Coordinates of C-alpha atoms and ligand atoms in Angstrom, one line a residue:
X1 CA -15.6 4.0 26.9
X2 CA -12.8 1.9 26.7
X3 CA -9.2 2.2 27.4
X4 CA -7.2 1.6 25.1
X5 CA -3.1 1.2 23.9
X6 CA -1.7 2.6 21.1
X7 CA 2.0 1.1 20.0
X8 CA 3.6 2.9 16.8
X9 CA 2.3 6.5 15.8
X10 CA 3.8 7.0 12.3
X11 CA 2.4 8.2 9.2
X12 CA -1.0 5.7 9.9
X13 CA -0.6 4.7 13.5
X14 CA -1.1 8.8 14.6
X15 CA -4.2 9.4 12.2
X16 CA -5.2 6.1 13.2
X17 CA -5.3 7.0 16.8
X18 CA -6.0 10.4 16.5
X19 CA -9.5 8.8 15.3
X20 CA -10.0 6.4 18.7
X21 CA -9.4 9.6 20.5
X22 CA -12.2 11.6 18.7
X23 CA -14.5 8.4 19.6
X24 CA -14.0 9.5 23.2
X25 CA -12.0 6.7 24.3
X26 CA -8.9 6.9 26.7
X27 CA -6.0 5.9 24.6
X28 CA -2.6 5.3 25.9
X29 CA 0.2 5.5 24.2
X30 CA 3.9 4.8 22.7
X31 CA 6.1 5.3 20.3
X32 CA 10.5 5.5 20.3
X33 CA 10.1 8.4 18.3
X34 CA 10.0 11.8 20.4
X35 CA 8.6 13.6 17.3
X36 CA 5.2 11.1 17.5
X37 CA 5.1 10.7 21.1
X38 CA 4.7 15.1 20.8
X39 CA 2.1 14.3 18.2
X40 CA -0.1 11.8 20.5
X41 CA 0.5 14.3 23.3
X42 CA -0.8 17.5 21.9
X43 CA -3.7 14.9 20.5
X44 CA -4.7 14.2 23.8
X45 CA -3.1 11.0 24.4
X46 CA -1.1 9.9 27.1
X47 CA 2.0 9.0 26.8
X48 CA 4.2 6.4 28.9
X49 CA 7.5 5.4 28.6
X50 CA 7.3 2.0 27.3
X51 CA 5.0 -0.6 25.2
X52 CA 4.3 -2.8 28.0
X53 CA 2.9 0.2 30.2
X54 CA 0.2 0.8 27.4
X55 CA -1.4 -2.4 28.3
X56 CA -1.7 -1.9 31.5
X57 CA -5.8 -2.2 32.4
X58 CA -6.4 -2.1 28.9
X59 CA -9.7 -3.8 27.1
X60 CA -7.9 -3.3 23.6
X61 CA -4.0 -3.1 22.6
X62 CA -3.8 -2.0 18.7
X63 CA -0.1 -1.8 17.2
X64 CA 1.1 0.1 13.9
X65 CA 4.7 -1.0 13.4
X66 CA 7.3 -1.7 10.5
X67 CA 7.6 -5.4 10.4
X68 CA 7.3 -8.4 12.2
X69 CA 10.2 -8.8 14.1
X70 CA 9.2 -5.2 15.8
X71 CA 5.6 -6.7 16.1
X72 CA 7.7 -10.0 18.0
X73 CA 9.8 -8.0 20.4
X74 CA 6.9 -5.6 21.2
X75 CA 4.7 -8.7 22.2
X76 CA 6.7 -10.9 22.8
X77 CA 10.1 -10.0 24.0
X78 CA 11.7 -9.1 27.4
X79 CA 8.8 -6.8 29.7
X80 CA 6.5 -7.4 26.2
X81 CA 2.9 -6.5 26.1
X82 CA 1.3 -9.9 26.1
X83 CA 2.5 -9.9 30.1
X84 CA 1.8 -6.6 30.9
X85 CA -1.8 -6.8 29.4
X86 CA -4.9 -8.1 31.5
X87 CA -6.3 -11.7 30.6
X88 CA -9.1 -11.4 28.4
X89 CA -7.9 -8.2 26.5
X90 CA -7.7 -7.8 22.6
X91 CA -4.5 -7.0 20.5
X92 CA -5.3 -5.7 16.6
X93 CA -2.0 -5.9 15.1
X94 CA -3.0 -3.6 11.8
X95 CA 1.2 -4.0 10.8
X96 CA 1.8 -5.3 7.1
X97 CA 3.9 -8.5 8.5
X98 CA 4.9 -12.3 7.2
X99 CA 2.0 -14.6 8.1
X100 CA 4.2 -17.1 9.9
X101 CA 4.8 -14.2 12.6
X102 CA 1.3 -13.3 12.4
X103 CA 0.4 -16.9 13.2
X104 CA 3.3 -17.0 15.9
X105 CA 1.6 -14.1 17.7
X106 CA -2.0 -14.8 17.9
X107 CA -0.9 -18.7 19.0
X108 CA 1.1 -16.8 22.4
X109 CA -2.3 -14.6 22.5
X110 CA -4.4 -17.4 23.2
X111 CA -2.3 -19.5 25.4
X112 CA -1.9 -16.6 27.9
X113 CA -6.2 -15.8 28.0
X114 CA -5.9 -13.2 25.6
X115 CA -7.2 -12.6 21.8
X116 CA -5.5 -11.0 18.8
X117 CA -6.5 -9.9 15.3
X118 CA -4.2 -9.9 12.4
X119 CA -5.9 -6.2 10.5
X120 CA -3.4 -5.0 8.1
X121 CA -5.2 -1.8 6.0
X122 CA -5.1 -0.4 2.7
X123 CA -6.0 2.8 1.8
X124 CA -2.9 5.0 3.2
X125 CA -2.4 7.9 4.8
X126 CA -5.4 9.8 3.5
X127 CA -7.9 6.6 4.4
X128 CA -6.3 6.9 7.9
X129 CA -6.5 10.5 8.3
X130 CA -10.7 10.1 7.4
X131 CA -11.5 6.6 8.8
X132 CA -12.1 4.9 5.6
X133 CA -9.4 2.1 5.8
X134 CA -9.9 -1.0 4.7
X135 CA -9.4 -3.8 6.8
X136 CA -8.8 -7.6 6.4
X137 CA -9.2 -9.2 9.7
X138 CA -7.7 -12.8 10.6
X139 CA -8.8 -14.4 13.8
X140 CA -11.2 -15.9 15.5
X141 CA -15.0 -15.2 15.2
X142 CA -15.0 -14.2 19.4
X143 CA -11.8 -11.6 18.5
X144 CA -13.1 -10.4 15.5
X145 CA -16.1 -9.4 17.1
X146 CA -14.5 -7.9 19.7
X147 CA -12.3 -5.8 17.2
X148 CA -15.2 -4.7 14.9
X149 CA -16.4 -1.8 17.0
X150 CA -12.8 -0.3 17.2
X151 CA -12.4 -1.2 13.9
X152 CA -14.7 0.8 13.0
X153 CA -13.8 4.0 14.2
X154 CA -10.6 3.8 11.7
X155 CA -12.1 2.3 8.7
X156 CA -15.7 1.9 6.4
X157 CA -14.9 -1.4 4.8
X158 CA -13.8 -4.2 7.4
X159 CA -13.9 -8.1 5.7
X160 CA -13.0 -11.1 8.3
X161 CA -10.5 -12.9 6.1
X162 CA -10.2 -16.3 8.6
X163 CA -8.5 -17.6 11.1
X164 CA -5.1 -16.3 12.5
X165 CA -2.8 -15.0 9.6
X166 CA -5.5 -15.1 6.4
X167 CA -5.7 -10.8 7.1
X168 CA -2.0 -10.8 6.3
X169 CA -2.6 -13.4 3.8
X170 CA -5.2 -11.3 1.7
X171 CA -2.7 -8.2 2.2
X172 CA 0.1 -9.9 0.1
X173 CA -1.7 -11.7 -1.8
X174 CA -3.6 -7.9 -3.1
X175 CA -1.0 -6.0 -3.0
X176 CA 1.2 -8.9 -5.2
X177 CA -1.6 -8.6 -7.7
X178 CA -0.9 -4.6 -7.6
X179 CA 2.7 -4.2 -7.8
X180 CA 2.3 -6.9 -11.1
X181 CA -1.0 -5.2 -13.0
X182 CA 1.1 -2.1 -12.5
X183 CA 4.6 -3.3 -14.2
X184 CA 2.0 -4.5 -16.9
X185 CA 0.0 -1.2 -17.1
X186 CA 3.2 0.4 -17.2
X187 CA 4.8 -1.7 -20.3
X188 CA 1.7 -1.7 -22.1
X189 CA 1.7 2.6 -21.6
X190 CA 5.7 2.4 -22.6
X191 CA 4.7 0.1 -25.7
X192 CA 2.1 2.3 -27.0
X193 CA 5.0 5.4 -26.9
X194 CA 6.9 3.2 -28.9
X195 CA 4.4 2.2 -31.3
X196 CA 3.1 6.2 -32.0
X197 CA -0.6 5.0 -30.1
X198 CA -1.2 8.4 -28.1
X199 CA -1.2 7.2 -24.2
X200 CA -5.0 9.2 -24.0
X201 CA -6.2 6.9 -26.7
X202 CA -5.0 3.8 -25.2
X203 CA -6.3 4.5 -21.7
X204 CA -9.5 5.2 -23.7
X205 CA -9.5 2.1 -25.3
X206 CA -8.2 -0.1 -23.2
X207 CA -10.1 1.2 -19.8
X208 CA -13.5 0.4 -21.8
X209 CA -11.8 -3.0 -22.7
X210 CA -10.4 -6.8 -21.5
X211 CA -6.9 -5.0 -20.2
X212 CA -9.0 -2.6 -17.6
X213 CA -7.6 -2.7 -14.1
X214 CA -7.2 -0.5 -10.9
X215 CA -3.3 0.3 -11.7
X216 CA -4.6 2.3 -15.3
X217 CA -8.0 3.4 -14.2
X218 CA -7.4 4.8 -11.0
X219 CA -3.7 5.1 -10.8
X220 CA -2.8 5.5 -14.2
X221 CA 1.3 6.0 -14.6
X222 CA 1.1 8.2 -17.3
X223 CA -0.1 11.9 -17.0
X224 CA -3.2 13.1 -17.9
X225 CA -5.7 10.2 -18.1
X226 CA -6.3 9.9 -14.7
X227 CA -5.6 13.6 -13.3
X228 CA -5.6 12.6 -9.2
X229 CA -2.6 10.2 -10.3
X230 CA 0.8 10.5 -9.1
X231 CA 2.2 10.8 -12.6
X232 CA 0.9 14.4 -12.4
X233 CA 2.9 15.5 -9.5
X234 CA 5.9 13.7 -11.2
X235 CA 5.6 10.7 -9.1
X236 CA 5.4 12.0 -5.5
X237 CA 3.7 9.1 -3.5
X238 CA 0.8 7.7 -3.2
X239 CA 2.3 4.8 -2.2
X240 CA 6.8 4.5 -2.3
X241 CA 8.2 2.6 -4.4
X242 CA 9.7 0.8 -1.1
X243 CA 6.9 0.0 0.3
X244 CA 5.7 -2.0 -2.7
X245 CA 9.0 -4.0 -2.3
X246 CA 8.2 -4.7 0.9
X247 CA 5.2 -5.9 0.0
X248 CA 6.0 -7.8 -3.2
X249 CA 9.2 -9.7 -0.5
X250 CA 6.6 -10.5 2.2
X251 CA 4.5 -12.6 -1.1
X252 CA 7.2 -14.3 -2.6
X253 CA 8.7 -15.5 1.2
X254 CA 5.4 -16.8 1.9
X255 CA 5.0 -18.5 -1.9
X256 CA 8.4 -19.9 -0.9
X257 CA 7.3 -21.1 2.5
X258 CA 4.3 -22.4 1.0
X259 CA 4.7 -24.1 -2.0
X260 CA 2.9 -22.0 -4.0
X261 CA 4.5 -20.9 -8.0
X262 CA 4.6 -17.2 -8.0
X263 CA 6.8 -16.4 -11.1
X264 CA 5.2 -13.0 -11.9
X265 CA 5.1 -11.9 -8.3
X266 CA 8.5 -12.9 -7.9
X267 CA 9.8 -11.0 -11.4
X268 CA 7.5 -7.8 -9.6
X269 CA 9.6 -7.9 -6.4
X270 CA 13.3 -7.7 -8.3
X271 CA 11.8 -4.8 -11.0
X272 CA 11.0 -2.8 -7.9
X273 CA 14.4 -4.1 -6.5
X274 CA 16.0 -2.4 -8.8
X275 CA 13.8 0.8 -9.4
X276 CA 14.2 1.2 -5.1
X277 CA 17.9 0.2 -5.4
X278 CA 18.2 3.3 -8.1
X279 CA 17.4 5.6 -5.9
X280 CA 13.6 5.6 -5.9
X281 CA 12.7 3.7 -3.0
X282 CA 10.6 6.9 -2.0
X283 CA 9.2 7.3 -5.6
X284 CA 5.4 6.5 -6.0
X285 CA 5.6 2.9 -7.4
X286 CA 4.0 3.8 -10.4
X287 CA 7.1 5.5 -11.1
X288 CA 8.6 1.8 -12.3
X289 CA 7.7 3.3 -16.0
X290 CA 10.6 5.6 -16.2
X291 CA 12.4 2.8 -15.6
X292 CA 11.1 0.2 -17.9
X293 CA 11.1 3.0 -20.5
X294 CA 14.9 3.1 -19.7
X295 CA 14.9 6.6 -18.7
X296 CA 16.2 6.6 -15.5
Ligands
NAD301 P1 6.1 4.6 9.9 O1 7.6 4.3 9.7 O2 5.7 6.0 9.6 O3 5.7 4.3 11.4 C1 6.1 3.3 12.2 C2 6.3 3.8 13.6 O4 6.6 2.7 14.5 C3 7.4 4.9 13.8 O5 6.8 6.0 14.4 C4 8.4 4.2 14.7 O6 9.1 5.1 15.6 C5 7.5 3.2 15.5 N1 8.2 2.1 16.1 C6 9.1 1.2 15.5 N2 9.5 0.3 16.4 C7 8.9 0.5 17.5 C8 8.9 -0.1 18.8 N3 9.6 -1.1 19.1 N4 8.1 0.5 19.8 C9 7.3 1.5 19.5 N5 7.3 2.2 18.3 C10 8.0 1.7 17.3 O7 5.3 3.5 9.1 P2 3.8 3.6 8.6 O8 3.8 4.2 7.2 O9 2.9 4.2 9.6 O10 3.5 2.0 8.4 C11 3.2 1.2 9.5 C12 2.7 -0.2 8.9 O11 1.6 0.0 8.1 C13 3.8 -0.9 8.1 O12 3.8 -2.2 8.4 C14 3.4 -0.6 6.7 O13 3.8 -1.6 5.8 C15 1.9 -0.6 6.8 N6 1.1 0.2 5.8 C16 1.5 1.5 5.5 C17 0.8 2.2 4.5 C18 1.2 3.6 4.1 O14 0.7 4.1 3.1 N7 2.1 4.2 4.9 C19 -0.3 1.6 3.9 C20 -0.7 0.4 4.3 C21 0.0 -0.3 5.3

């Protein structure tokens, strides 16, 4: 069994962890929050008192945090992780970051003996609670096979993107395509209103036709053509309406960074802007069709 450290227990790191601990490996933990670190310790963790600490002697160092500049200070900064873990040992950053930290990261990683994995997830709370994340892994092939077992444990489908940064890449780069085939879902739905098409004929239609996609079939933002949807608990996420922001920034930075046009991805990130500004950051994201209507 392996020892293991655990750095950020929210809403996925502590289902996430929960499921390493149920493997039967050792896991050792830490969070700032004293409401997680309880969680970890009635899970059977053990908690110590900083992020470096859970390094100590560990094979494998996985971190859940908020952004990349936490993901930087906990690796890299003042009594960080990277010095505090053993040469040789594995870091899985699953964190939705910017690829240039990513990137800045794994680069310290190797130049101190050590290996780390880029794995952001999708499938929320629910796929962490039951194991059945998807992740998209960036790396080497030596790190991702050292990840894939532990991997494992937390997720069913697991898809080495590339090298250092590409797991990040394919995370913005999905959830760009998302946050824009659901503002399109969403005006087509709002259109149809308009027009007197009944929204149960048009998801019949149009879900057997060329404008199928994810955001209407599974997620539909309407009630009643898709009855697991948030639109049927009157938006309750799912998946907040902040957190696609996030997202949507994190694309068009790197579009910026890159080169690459992104006029649609970038028109996403203000619409969501403003339906988070409007005070429905924590709104499922297919929410935006209120807004577009111009109800609220
Ligand atoms: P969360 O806010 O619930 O959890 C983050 C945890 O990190 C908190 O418990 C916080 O106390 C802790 N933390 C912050 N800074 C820390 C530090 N320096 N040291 C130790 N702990 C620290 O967030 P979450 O929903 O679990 O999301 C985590 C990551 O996963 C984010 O990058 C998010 O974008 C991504 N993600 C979330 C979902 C989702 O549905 N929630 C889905 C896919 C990806």
């Amino acid at each position: 069994m392996a020892q293991i450290g655990f750095i950020g227990l929210g809403n996925m790191g502590g289902p996430m962890m929960r499921n390493l601990l149920k493997a039967g490996h050792s896991v050792r933990v830490f969070d700032l929050s004293d409401a997680a670190r309880q969680m970890a310790a009635t899970a059977g963790a053990q908690v110590v008192d900083t992020a470096s600490a859970t390094a100590q002697d560990a094979d494998v160092v996985v971190s859940m945090l908020p952004a990349g500049e936490h993901v930087k200070a906990v690796y890299l900064g003042k009594d960080g992780v990277m010095a505090a873990a053993p040469k040789g040992c594995l870091f899985i950053d699953s964190s939705t970051i910017d690829v240039a930290s990513a990137r800045d990261v794994a680069a310290a990683a190797e130049a101190n003996g050590q290996m780390l994995v880029d794995a952001p997830v999708s499938g929320g709370v629910g796929g962490a609670e039951a194991g059945t994340l998807t992740f998209m892994v960036g790396g080497s092939d030596a790190a991702f096979t050292k990840a894939l077992p532990f991997l494992e444990l937390m997720g069913k489908t697991i898809v080495h993107a590339g090298g250092a940064g590409t797991g990040q890449a394919a995370k913005i780069c999905n959830n760009m395509l998302l946050g824009i085939s659901m503002i399109g879902t969403c005006e087509a739905f709002a259109l149809a209103e308009k027009l007197g098409l009944d929204a149960q004929k048009l998801f019949d239609i149009s879900s057997k036709s060329s404008g199928q996609n994810w955001s209407m079939t599974t997620y539909c933002p309407v009630p009643g053509p898709v009855p697991t949807s948030p639109a049927n608990r009157d938006y309750q996420p799912g998946f907040a309406a902040a957190m696609m922001l996030k997202d949507l920034k994190l694309a068009v930075e790197a579009a910026a960074k890159s080169g690459a046009s992104v006029p649609l991805g970038s028109q996403a990130s203000q619409l969501y802007a403003l339906y988070a500004g409007s005070g429905h950051a924590g709104t499922d994201f297919s929410g935006i069709i209120n807004m577009l209507r111009g109800d609220k």
